[in-house]
Structure formats: structure tokens, C-alpha cells
Amino acid sequence: MPRWPERGARPYDSGVQEPKRVAIVGAGPSGIFAAQALLAHPGIAIDLYDRLPTPFGLLRYGVAPDHTSVKGVGNALARVFESPAVRFLGHVEFGQDMSRKELLGAYDAVIYAAGAAEDTEMAVPGENLPGSESARSFVAWYSGHPDAAPFRFTGVRSVVTVGVGNVAVDVSRILCKTAADLSPTDMPDPVLDELRGHVVRDVWIVGRRGPQHASFTTPELREMLTLPHVQPVVHDDLDAIDLTTLDRRPKANVEALKIAAERLVPDASLRLHLLFWHRPIEVEGRHRVTGLTLERTALDADGRLIGTGEERTIECELVLRAIGYRGRALDGVPFDEKRGVIPNVLGRVTDTRGRVQPREYAAGWIKRGPTGVIGTNKSDAAETVAALVADLPEAPLVVLEPVEKLLHRKGLRPTSYEDWMRIDAAEGELGSRFGRSRTKIASWPELLNIARGRGSDGTATPRER
Ligand code: NAP
């Protein structure tokens, strides 16, 4: 296999002894930042695992396709794979293909960087009706994730997004954009066709607290509020908010909303409603969504959110909940169910009683929860790697099974970085046919066929090795 040098013959060897082997579970930004931080320490061989055949995680499947400057971070992260000390092992699923015990039997240390794979639920009646979806599934679909189920916009004229964070802004902005705006993106062709043809006329963003409490960031908010053909409608009395009491970001957010509330867009094709101080209490509909009933909220004397009993229903055909993500437990790895993270101290995994688990570490959203921007993962990973490197000399001596032997024994044929580069080239070529820089390939068989050098119409099945 290319770029898989024999054990003991690694060009990055310190020359003194066998390199220490570190496995990273999850090849998204936090995992790659962890690898980058490890590279500063000679004599460490790093294997980045991912269940997908492609690296980059949320950078590829979470950052909005129209935010191309953020995607540029990918170029910097890609350089990490240029080091001979780093290997990508795609299409290997922790828990299913490889157990905790097996990884710990093959590596001196393991870093879990698996992100936040679950959605927070609204826990209201009707939440599971067709047409009530998580923002994550919508993002996965328009980002060309191979597991995503298709969205259909037939008959959808009004969409309500619940939550006022940056994910809510992303999904609402994508809905507000025109076909011409979306055409240059890397969305798969069927996604582009569906979004180009939608007839949505009203997009609602609903926050359960006030505009001054929203977690979206001001540049993202402004970008959405100033889309040329979109009429913003702010349903709150912004003048009632005392700006002098606010910190910089909430103040800038409220100011941006005030400007938007004054904007008159003569030939608007779509209205973007911002409604605060309302929480969902029921998704309406018998066979599919027909509306969302909300209750007006307020803060009590102790600053707690309470319902006022005043209700209203917004007619809509699609509800997108963008109310946060949470980590998913990894088979056999300690997990804090309440917080949805791996319990840890400075990145060192602990059990639920706080006892450190030797040789196990966590980084990124599975370590601290789903907060911050991509760059936040850099300092987060640096903290974890500092702990790991400090522990290495003291780590208990274990006889490791060579990884190559383990993979062979399990019949696993991971995709490599070279395989990813074939997918990358194929997507570039597909895009160039229509003047786009890339068109994502969203099917498992196609991705695997291209990775295996067989062309997209080969015969591989999703689980073929
Ligand atoms: P978030 O910023 O935590 O926002 C979640 C929103 O959901 C909040 O408004 C929260 O309100 C609300 N919420 C939570 N539970 C609710 C419930 N039961 N009912 C109604 N509303 C509820 O999370 P996110 O938007 O998922 O973003 C995750 C992270 O990714 C953030 O750090 C974000 O900045 C980042 N991100 C960044 C970008 C970008 O930079 N362009 C894009 C996407 C995501 P309360 O505040 O009242 O709890």
C-alpha cells in the first residue's frame, strides 16, 4: 500500500528507537489539529482513522458550501497528511470494525476526536412527523454526505428553523439563496436541482430567548440579513433592549437586527422572519408537518426561562431544529450521558468517577461539547497533545500488535490519503464540466470505487473492503 512504510523503516524515525504509535479516531478538524500538534514531537507515528472513506469531517460535511473561505482551512489541514509520519485510514468504523481493546492493543495512545454525532431533541409532540427534521440532516444532504437522506421541497412554502445559533443561520441562508448563488458551490447536482426549484416564500428563525441572548455571530447574521432579494421581518421590539448593558457581540447582533428591521427590499422573493421569546410546544400535522405551535416566553426574577401561556401557530411544511448537537458514546469508552462528552481532565480520559484511563485522550467536540469555531479545535487539540506527550515516558509498557497485522487479521482495507486524492480529483473533474471548482460525489459505492481506482461505475458495495 502506498505511503505505508514498513515498521521500523519510517523516515520520521528518531533513529534511536521504534516510534511511539498514536491512533486518532476521527479525521475531522479536531483530529487533524491533534495530528498537527503531535508532529511537533519527533518519533511519533500517527494514524488518523475515520468511518468515512474521506478525511476532513465537518470541514467537508458541515461548513456551508457557500462559505468557501472557511473551506480554505482545508488546504492548511491537508498539509498535515504530507508528513510521512501521518497516515489516513478511512472507512474504518470505531466500535464496528475496530474495538477500543484492539486499538489500545496496537497503539501506545489513542485520541478520540469523533465530534458530536447526535442531535438535541425539542422533546415536543409531533417532533417525529415527516417534515420535522434536524438541521444536521439538512446540512448533511446539501453537503453531499454519503449517509444523508434526500430532502424534497415539493409543496414547501414556509420553513421554521428552531434555534438562533450559527447552524440555524447556515440552513436559513442556504434556503434564502437563489439558484445563481448556489450554482458555483460544490453541492451534488441532485441537491442543486432540488434547491434551485424550491418555492419557499417564508423562512422563520425562532429563538426561545431574546435577540440579545442569541448565540449566532454578527458577521454570519449580517450576511444573512443583507441578502439582496430577501425581506427581513423582525417580529420584536428591539428598542426595548438596553444596548448599554450588553457585551460587544450581543450588542452588535441587536444593532444588525435594528438595521435589518428598517430595510425595505422592493422585489423580494422571500421573507426572512426573526421571532424571539418563543419556544416550540408542538409540531402540528396528522401525516406530515402543517405548522409549529409556539409559546411566548419570558425570564422570571431569577433569570429562568418560563412560558407565559400565550400561544401562536406558524403554518409551515418543514421544521428544522437547529438547537445544538451532542456527542455519541463510543463503544466501551467512558461517557458522560448528561453532557454528551467523554469525561476528561485536560484531554486525559477519565471514568465517570474521575479516574484517569491510561493512554486514552479526547479532543474536539467529544471532549468539550459542540462549541466554538473550527479554529477553536486547534488550541483544544494542543492541550490534549501536551497531556499525551507528558504522559508518554511514564506510559505503562505494553506489547503492541503491529497495526498492519491487526488490519489484515480483521480483513480491513482502509482507504488511504492517496485514495482520497483520487476522489478529490474526480470531484474536481466533475465540477469542471459545468464550470464549478468541484461537484461532490455523495454515494458510498461511487466514493469507494473511485478510491479503489476503479472508476465511479465499478461494482463495489458500501461495505466492500
Ligand atoms: P448553538 O450556538 O449552541 O445554538 C443552539 C441554539 O438552540 C441556541 O439558540 C439555543 O438557545 C437553542 N436551543 C437549545 N435548546 C433548545 C430548545 N429545546 N428549544 C428551543 N431552542 C433551543 O449551536 P449550533 O448553532 O448548533 O452551533 C454549534 C457550534 O458550531 C457553535 O459553536 C457555532 O458557532 C458553530 N458553528 C459555526 C459556524 C460559523 O462559524 N459560520 C457555522 C455553524 C456552526 P439557548 O441559547 O436559549 O439555549
Coordinates of C-alpha atoms and ligand atoms in Angstrom, one line a residue:
M1 CA 0.0 0.0 0.0
P2 CA 1.4 3.4 -0.8
R3 CA 2.8 5.6 2.0
W4 CA 2.6 2.7 4.5
P5 CA 6.3 2.1 5.2
E6 CA 7.4 -1.0 7.0
R7 CA 7.5 -0.8 10.7
G8 CA 11.0 0.3 11.8
A9 CA 11.7 1.8 8.3
R10 CA 9.9 5.1 8.8
P11 CA 11.7 8.2 7.5
Y12 CA 10.4 10.1 10.5
D13 CA 12.0 7.7 13.0
S14 CA 14.0 9.4 15.6
G15 CA 16.8 7.0 14.7
V16 CA 17.1 5.9 18.3
Q17 CA 14.1 3.6 18.8
E18 CA 10.8 2.5 17.5
P19 CA 8.4 5.4 17.1
K20 CA 5.6 5.7 19.5
R21 CA 2.3 5.0 17.8
V22 CA -0.7 7.2 18.3
A23 CA -4.2 6.5 16.8
I24 CA -6.7 9.3 16.4
V25 CA -10.3 8.3 16.0
G26 CA -11.9 10.9 13.7
A27 CA -10.2 12.7 10.8
G28 CA -12.1 15.9 11.1
P29 CA -10.6 19.3 12.1
S30 CA -10.0 18.4 15.8
G31 CA -8.3 15.0 14.9
I32 CA -6.1 16.7 12.2
F33 CA -5.2 19.5 14.6
A34 CA -4.2 16.9 17.1
A35 CA -2.0 15.2 14.5
Q36 CA -0.5 18.6 13.6
A37 CA 0.3 19.2 17.3
L38 CA 1.8 15.7 17.6
L39 CA 4.1 16.3 14.6
A40 CA 6.0 18.9 16.7
H41 CA 7.3 15.9 18.7
P42 CA 9.7 13.7 16.8
G43 CA 9.4 9.9 16.9
I44 CA 5.7 9.7 16.9
A45 CA 3.8 7.8 14.2
I46 CA 0.2 8.9 13.8
D47 CA -2.7 7.1 12.2
L48 CA -5.9 9.1 11.6
Y49 CA -9.0 6.8 11.4
D50 CA -12.4 7.8 10.1
R51 CA -15.5 5.8 9.3
L52 CA -15.9 7.7 6.1
P53 CA -13.6 7.0 3.1
T54 CA -12.7 10.7 3.1
P55 CA -10.8 12.9 5.6
F56 CA -11.8 16.4 6.9
G57 CA -15.0 15.6 8.7
L58 CA -17.1 18.7 9.4
L59 CA -14.9 20.8 7.1
R60 CA -16.2 18.7 4.2
Y61 CA -19.7 17.8 5.6
G62 CA -20.5 20.7 7.9
V63 CA -19.1 24.0 6.8
A64 CA -21.7 25.6 4.5
P65 CA -20.9 25.1 0.8
D66 CA -21.2 28.9 0.1
H67 CA -18.6 29.7 2.8
T68 CA -15.6 28.9 0.6
S69 CA -13.1 31.0 2.6
V70 CA -13.7 28.7 5.7
K71 CA -13.2 25.7 3.4
G72 CA -9.8 27.1 2.6
V73 CA -8.7 26.0 6.1
G74 CA -8.8 22.5 4.4
N75 CA -5.6 23.4 2.5
A76 CA -3.8 24.1 5.7
L77 CA -5.1 20.9 7.3
A78 CA -4.3 18.8 4.2
R79 CA -0.6 19.7 4.7
V80 CA -0.6 17.5 7.8
F81 CA -1.1 14.5 5.6
E82 CA 2.0 15.4 3.6
S83 CA 4.1 14.3 6.6
P84 CA 5.4 10.7 6.3
A85 CA 4.6 10.4 10.0
V86 CA 0.9 10.6 9.3
R87 CA -1.4 8.1 7.7
F88 CA -5.1 8.3 6.9
L89 CA -7.1 5.1 7.4
G90 CA -10.6 5.8 6.1
H91 CA -13.6 3.5 6.0
V92 CA -12.8 2.0 9.4
E93 CA -15.5 2.4 12.0
F94 CA -14.6 2.5 15.7
G95 CA -16.8 0.1 17.5
Q96 CA -17.9 -1.8 14.4
D97 CA -14.6 -2.5 12.6
M98 CA -12.2 -1.9 15.4
S99 CA -12.8 -2.1 19.2
R100 CA -11.3 0.0 21.9
K101 CA -9.3 -3.0 23.1
E102 CA -7.9 -3.7 19.7
L103 CA -6.8 -0.1 19.2
L104 CA -5.2 0.0 22.7
G105 CA -3.5 -3.2 21.8
A106 CA -1.9 -1.7 18.7
Y107 CA -1.1 1.8 19.8
D108 CA 0.8 3.5 22.6
A109 CA -2.0 6.1 22.9
V110 CA -5.4 6.7 21.4
I111 CA -7.1 10.1 20.9
Y112 CA -10.9 10.2 20.5
A113 CA -11.8 13.1 18.2
A114 CA -15.2 11.8 17.0
G115 CA -17.1 15.0 17.2
A116 CA -20.8 15.4 18.2
A117 CA -22.8 12.9 16.2
E118 CA -26.2 13.3 17.8
D119 CA -28.9 16.0 17.7
T120 CA -30.5 17.6 20.6
E121 CA -34.3 17.0 20.6
M122 CA -37.0 19.5 21.2
A123 CA -39.0 16.9 23.2
V124 CA -42.4 18.2 22.0
P125 CA -45.3 16.2 20.5
G126 CA -45.2 15.8 16.7
E127 CA -41.4 16.1 16.6
N128 CA -41.0 12.9 14.6
L129 CA -43.6 13.7 11.9
P130 CA -42.3 13.7 8.3
G131 CA -41.2 17.3 7.6
S132 CA -39.8 17.8 11.1
E133 CA -36.1 17.3 10.6
S134 CA -32.8 18.1 12.2
A135 CA -30.7 20.8 10.7
R136 CA -27.9 18.3 10.8
S137 CA -29.7 16.0 8.3
F138 CA -30.4 19.0 6.0
V139 CA -26.7 20.1 6.3
A140 CA -25.6 16.5 5.6
W141 CA -27.8 16.4 2.5
Y142 CA -26.7 19.7 0.9
S143 CA -23.1 18.9 1.8
G144 CA -23.2 15.6 -0.1
H145 CA -22.7 13.3 2.9
P146 CA -23.0 9.7 1.7
D147 CA -25.3 8.7 4.5
A148 CA -27.8 11.7 4.0
A149 CA -31.4 11.0 3.1
P150 CA -32.7 13.3 0.3
F151 CA -34.9 16.3 1.0
R152 CA -37.9 17.1 -1.1
F153 CA -39.2 20.6 -1.4
T154 CA -42.4 19.9 -3.3
G155 CA -45.2 21.9 -1.7
V156 CA -42.9 23.5 0.9
R157 CA -43.7 27.2 1.0
S158 CA -42.8 28.0 4.6
V159 CA -40.0 26.7 6.8
V160 CA -39.4 27.3 10.5
T161 CA -35.9 26.9 11.9
V162 CA -35.8 26.5 15.7
G163 CA -32.7 27.9 17.4
V164 CA -30.7 31.0 17.0
G165 CA -27.1 29.7 16.6
N166 CA -24.8 29.7 13.6
V167 CA -26.3 26.4 12.4
A168 CA -29.7 28.0 12.2
V169 CA -28.2 30.9 10.3
D170 CA -26.4 28.5 7.9
V171 CA -29.5 26.4 7.0
S172 CA -31.7 29.5 6.7
R173 CA -29.2 31.3 4.5
I174 CA -29.0 28.3 2.2
L175 CA -32.8 28.4 1.9
C176 CA -32.8 32.1 1.2
K177 CA -30.1 31.9 -1.6
T178 CA -31.0 32.0 -5.2
A179 CA -30.2 29.3 -7.8
A180 CA -27.5 31.7 -9.2
D181 CA -26.0 32.0 -5.7
L182 CA -25.9 28.2 -5.2
S183 CA -24.7 27.2 -8.6
P184 CA -21.0 27.8 -8.0
T185 CA -20.9 25.7 -4.8
D186 CA -19.8 22.1 -4.6
M187 CA -23.3 20.7 -3.8
P188 CA -24.1 17.5 -5.6
D189 CA -26.2 18.0 -8.7
P190 CA -29.4 16.5 -7.4
V191 CA -29.2 18.8 -4.3
L192 CA -28.6 21.8 -6.5
D193 CA -31.6 20.8 -8.7
E194 CA -33.9 20.4 -5.7
L195 CA -32.8 23.7 -4.1
R196 CA -32.9 25.6 -7.4
G197 CA -36.5 24.6 -7.9
H198 CA -37.9 25.3 -4.4
V199 CA -40.8 27.7 -3.9
V200 CA -40.2 28.6 -0.3
R201 CA -41.5 32.1 0.4
D202 CA -41.2 32.4 4.1
V203 CA -38.3 31.3 6.3
W204 CA -38.7 31.7 10.1
I205 CA -35.9 31.7 12.7
V206 CA -37.3 31.2 16.2
G207 CA -35.3 31.9 19.4
R208 CA -36.6 30.9 22.8
R209 CA -34.8 33.8 24.5
G210 CA -34.2 37.4 23.3
P211 CA -32.2 38.8 20.4
Q212 CA -29.5 39.8 22.9
H213 CA -29.2 36.1 24.0
A214 CA -28.8 34.6 20.6
S215 CA -25.6 32.6 20.0
F216 CA -25.1 33.4 16.3
T217 CA -22.1 35.6 15.5
T218 CA -22.5 39.0 13.9
P219 CA -20.8 38.6 10.5
E220 CA -22.9 35.4 9.9
L221 CA -26.1 37.3 11.0
R222 CA -25.3 40.3 8.8
E223 CA -24.6 38.2 5.8
M224 CA -28.0 36.6 6.1
L225 CA -29.9 39.8 6.8
T226 CA -28.4 41.6 3.8
L227 CA -29.1 39.0 1.1
P228 CA -30.3 41.1 -1.9
H229 CA -33.7 39.7 -2.7
V230 CA -34.7 38.8 0.9
Q231 CA -37.0 40.9 3.0
P232 CA -36.1 40.6 6.7
V233 CA -39.0 40.9 9.1
V234 CA -38.1 41.3 12.8
H235 CA -41.1 40.5 15.0
D236 CA -39.7 42.0 18.2
D237 CA -39.5 45.4 19.8
L238 CA -35.7 46.0 19.6
D239 CA -35.9 49.5 21.1
A240 CA -36.9 47.9 24.4
I241 CA -33.4 46.4 24.7
D242 CA -31.0 48.5 26.7
L243 CA -27.8 48.3 24.5
T244 CA -25.6 49.9 27.2
T245 CA -26.0 46.7 29.3
L246 CA -24.8 44.4 26.5
D247 CA -21.4 42.9 25.7
R248 CA -19.8 43.5 22.3
R249 CA -21.2 40.6 20.3
P250 CA -24.9 40.7 21.6
K251 CA -24.8 44.5 21.1
A252 CA -23.6 44.1 17.5
N253 CA -26.2 41.5 16.9
V254 CA -29.0 43.7 18.1
E255 CA -27.7 46.6 16.1
A256 CA -27.6 44.4 13.0
L257 CA -31.2 43.4 13.6
K258 CA -32.2 47.0 14.0
I259 CA -30.7 47.9 10.6
A260 CA -32.4 44.9 9.1
A261 CA -35.8 45.8 10.6
E262 CA -35.5 49.2 8.7
R263 CA -34.6 47.6 5.4
L264 CA -37.2 47.6 2.6
V265 CA -36.5 45.2 -0.2
P266 CA -38.8 46.1 -3.1
D267 CA -38.8 43.0 -5.2
A268 CA -38.1 40.5 -2.5
S269 CA -38.8 36.9 -3.5
L270 CA -38.7 35.6 0.1
R271 CA -39.4 36.9 3.6
L272 CA -37.0 36.0 6.4
H273 CA -38.8 36.3 9.8
L274 CA -36.9 36.6 13.0
L275 CA -39.0 35.8 16.1
F276 CA -37.6 35.7 19.6
W277 CA -39.1 34.9 23.0
H278 CA -40.9 31.9 21.7
R279 CA -40.4 28.2 22.3
P280 CA -41.8 25.2 20.4
I281 CA -44.5 23.3 22.2
E282 CA -46.0 21.1 19.4
V283 CA -45.3 20.2 15.8
E284 CA -48.7 20.2 14.1
G285 CA -49.9 17.8 11.5
R286 CA -51.5 14.4 11.1
H287 CA -49.4 12.7 8.4
R288 CA -46.8 15.4 7.9
V289 CA -46.0 18.8 9.3
T290 CA -48.5 21.6 8.8
G291 CA -47.4 24.0 11.4
L292 CA -45.4 24.7 14.6
T293 CA -47.1 25.9 17.7
L294 CA -45.0 28.2 19.9
E295 CA -45.5 29.6 23.4
R296 CA -44.4 33.0 24.3
T297 CA -41.6 33.1 26.9
A298 CA -40.1 35.5 29.4
L299 CA -37.4 35.4 32.1
D300 CA -38.5 35.2 35.7
A301 CA -37.0 37.2 38.5
D302 CA -34.2 34.6 38.8
G303 CA -33.4 34.8 35.1
R304 CA -35.0 31.4 34.4
L305 CA -36.9 30.9 31.1
I306 CA -40.6 30.5 31.7
G307 CA -43.7 30.1 29.5
T308 CA -46.3 32.8 29.6
G309 CA -49.2 30.5 28.3
E310 CA -49.6 32.7 25.2
E311 CA -49.6 30.5 22.1
R312 CA -49.3 31.0 18.3
T313 CA -49.0 28.6 15.4
I314 CA -46.9 29.3 12.4
E315 CA -48.1 27.4 9.3
C316 CA -45.2 25.6 7.7
E317 CA -44.4 22.4 5.8
L318 CA -40.9 22.0 7.2
V319 CA -39.5 22.4 10.7
L320 CA -35.7 22.3 11.1
R321 CA -34.4 22.0 14.6
A322 CA -31.0 23.7 15.0
I323 CA -30.9 23.5 18.7
G324 CA -27.4 22.0 19.2
Y325 CA -25.6 18.8 18.8
R326 CA -24.3 16.3 21.4
G327 CA -21.6 13.6 21.4
R328 CA -22.4 10.0 20.8
A329 CA -20.9 7.4 23.2
L330 CA -18.1 5.4 21.7
D331 CA -18.3 1.6 22.3
G332 CA -16.6 0.8 25.6
V333 CA -15.2 4.4 26.2
P334 CA -16.4 6.3 29.3
F335 CA -19.2 8.7 28.5
D336 CA -20.9 11.5 30.4
E337 CA -24.5 11.0 29.3
K338 CA -25.7 14.3 30.7
R339 CA -23.2 16.4 28.9
G340 CA -22.8 14.2 25.9
V341 CA -19.0 14.2 26.1
I342 CA -16.1 11.8 27.1
P343 CA -15.2 12.8 30.7
N344 CA -11.7 14.1 30.7
V345 CA -9.2 16.3 32.5
L346 CA -7.2 18.5 30.1
G347 CA -7.9 15.8 27.4
R348 CA -7.0 12.8 29.6
V349 CA -10.0 10.4 29.5
T350 CA -11.3 9.6 32.9
D351 CA -14.1 7.2 34.0
T352 CA -17.3 8.7 35.4
R353 CA -15.7 8.8 38.8
G354 CA -12.8 10.9 37.6
R355 CA -10.1 8.2 37.5
V356 CA -7.7 8.7 34.6
Q357 CA -7.7 6.0 31.9
P358 CA -4.1 5.5 30.9
R359 CA -3.2 6.0 27.2
E360 CA -6.7 7.4 26.3
Y361 CA -7.3 11.0 25.3
A362 CA -10.1 13.1 23.9
A363 CA -10.1 16.2 21.6
G364 CA -12.7 18.5 20.0
W365 CA -16.5 18.4 20.4
I366 CA -16.4 14.9 22.1
K367 CA -14.1 16.4 24.7
R368 CA -15.7 19.8 25.4
G369 CA -19.1 19.8 23.7
P370 CA -20.2 21.4 20.4
T371 CA -18.9 24.9 20.9
G372 CA -16.6 27.3 19.1
V373 CA -15.4 27.7 15.5
I374 CA -13.1 25.4 13.6
G375 CA -10.0 27.2 14.9
T376 CA -11.1 26.6 18.5
N377 CA -10.1 23.0 17.9
K378 CA -6.5 23.9 17.4
S379 CA -5.9 25.1 21.0
D380 CA -8.1 22.4 22.3
A381 CA -6.1 19.7 20.5
A382 CA -2.8 21.3 21.6
E383 CA -4.0 20.9 25.3
T384 CA -4.7 17.2 24.7
V385 CA -1.5 16.6 22.9
A386 CA 0.5 18.3 25.7
A387 CA -1.0 15.9 28.2
L388 CA -0.3 12.9 25.9
V389 CA 3.3 13.8 25.3
A390 CA 3.9 14.5 29.0
D391 CA 2.5 11.0 29.8
L392 CA 4.3 9.0 27.1
P393 CA 7.5 8.4 29.0
E394 CA 5.5 7.2 32.0
A395 CA 3.0 5.1 30.0
P396 CA 2.7 1.5 31.0
L397 CA 4.8 -0.8 28.8
V398 CA 2.5 -2.8 26.5
V399 CA 3.4 -5.3 23.8
L400 CA 1.7 -3.9 20.7
E401 CA 0.3 -5.9 17.8
P402 CA 1.5 -4.3 14.6
V403 CA -1.3 -2.3 13.1
E404 CA -0.8 -3.8 9.7
K405 CA -1.2 -7.3 11.1
L406 CA -4.3 -6.3 13.0
L407 CA -5.9 -4.8 9.9
H408 CA -5.0 -7.9 7.9
R409 CA -6.4 -10.2 10.6
K410 CA -9.7 -8.3 10.5
G411 CA -9.9 -8.2 6.8
L412 CA -9.9 -4.4 6.7
R413 CA -8.7 -2.4 3.7
P414 CA -8.7 1.2 4.8
T415 CA -8.8 4.0 2.3
S416 CA -5.5 5.9 2.2
Y417 CA -4.8 9.6 1.6
E418 CA -3.9 8.7 -1.9
D419 CA -7.3 7.1 -2.3
W420 CA -8.8 10.4 -1.1
M421 CA -6.8 12.3 -3.6
R422 CA -8.4 10.2 -6.4
I423 CA -11.8 11.2 -5.0
D424 CA -10.7 14.8 -4.8
A425 CA -9.5 14.7 -8.4
A426 CA -12.8 13.0 -9.6
E427 CA -14.9 15.7 -7.9
G428 CA -12.8 18.4 -9.4
E429 CA -13.2 16.9 -12.8
L430 CA -17.0 16.5 -12.4
G431 CA -17.2 20.1 -11.3
S432 CA -15.1 21.4 -14.2
R433 CA -17.6 20.0 -16.7
F434 CA -20.1 22.7 -15.6
G435 CA -17.6 25.5 -14.7
R436 CA -17.6 24.7 -11.0
S437 CA -14.5 24.1 -9.0
R438 CA -15.9 20.9 -7.5
T439 CA -19.1 18.8 -7.5
K440 CA -19.3 16.5 -4.5
I441 CA -19.9 12.8 -5.0
A442 CA -22.4 11.6 -2.5
S443 CA -22.7 7.9 -3.0
W444 CA -20.9 5.3 -1.0
P445 CA -20.3 2.9 -4.0
E446 CA -19.0 5.7 -6.2
L447 CA -16.7 7.0 -3.5
L448 CA -15.3 3.6 -2.8
N449 CA -15.0 2.7 -6.5
I450 CA -13.0 5.8 -7.2
A451 CA -10.9 5.3 -4.0
R452 CA -10.1 1.8 -5.2
G453 CA -9.1 3.2 -8.6
R454 CA -12.0 1.5 -10.4
G455 CA -13.9 4.5 -11.7
S456 CA -17.3 5.5 -10.4
D457 CA -19.3 2.8 -12.1
G458 CA -17.4 -0.2 -10.7
T459 CA -19.2 -2.9 -8.7
A460 CA -18.2 -2.2 -5.1
T461 CA -20.8 -2.3 -2.4
P462 CA -20.8 0.2 0.5
R463 CA -19.2 -2.3 2.9
E464 CA -16.7 -3.8 0.4
R465 CA -13.2 -3.7 1.6
Ligands
NAP1 P1 -25.6 26.9 19.4 O1 -24.8 28.1 19.1 O2 -25.4 26.3 20.8 O3 -27.1 27.3 19.2 C1 -28.2 26.5 19.7 C2 -29.5 27.3 19.7 O4 -30.5 26.4 20.0 C3 -29.5 28.3 20.8 O5 -30.2 29.5 20.3 C4 -30.3 27.7 21.9 O6 -31.0 28.6 22.8 C5 -31.3 26.9 21.1 N1 -31.9 25.8 21.8 C6 -31.3 24.8 22.5 N2 -32.3 24.0 23.0 C7 -33.5 24.5 22.6 C8 -34.8 24.0 22.8 N3 -35.1 22.9 23.5 N4 -35.8 24.8 22.2 C9 -35.5 25.9 21.5 N5 -34.3 26.4 21.3 C10 -33.3 25.7 21.9 O7 -25.4 25.6 18.5 P2 -25.3 25.5 16.9 O8 -26.0 26.6 16.2 O9 -25.7 24.1 16.7 O10 -23.7 25.6 16.6 C11 -22.8 24.7 17.2 C12 -21.4 25.3 17.1 O11 -20.9 25.4 15.8 C13 -21.4 26.8 17.6 O12 -20.2 27.0 18.3 C14 -21.4 27.6 16.3 O13 -20.8 28.9 16.5 C15 -20.5 26.7 15.4 N6 -20.8 27.0 14.0 C16 -20.2 28.0 13.5 C17 -20.4 28.4 12.1 C18 -19.7 29.5 11.5 O14 -18.7 30.0 12.1 N7 -20.1 30.0 10.4 C19 -21.4 27.7 11.4 C20 -22.1 26.6 12.0 C21 -21.8 26.3 13.3 P3 -30.4 29.0 24.2 O15 -29.3 29.9 24.0 O16 -31.6 29.6 24.9 O17 -30.0 27.7 24.9

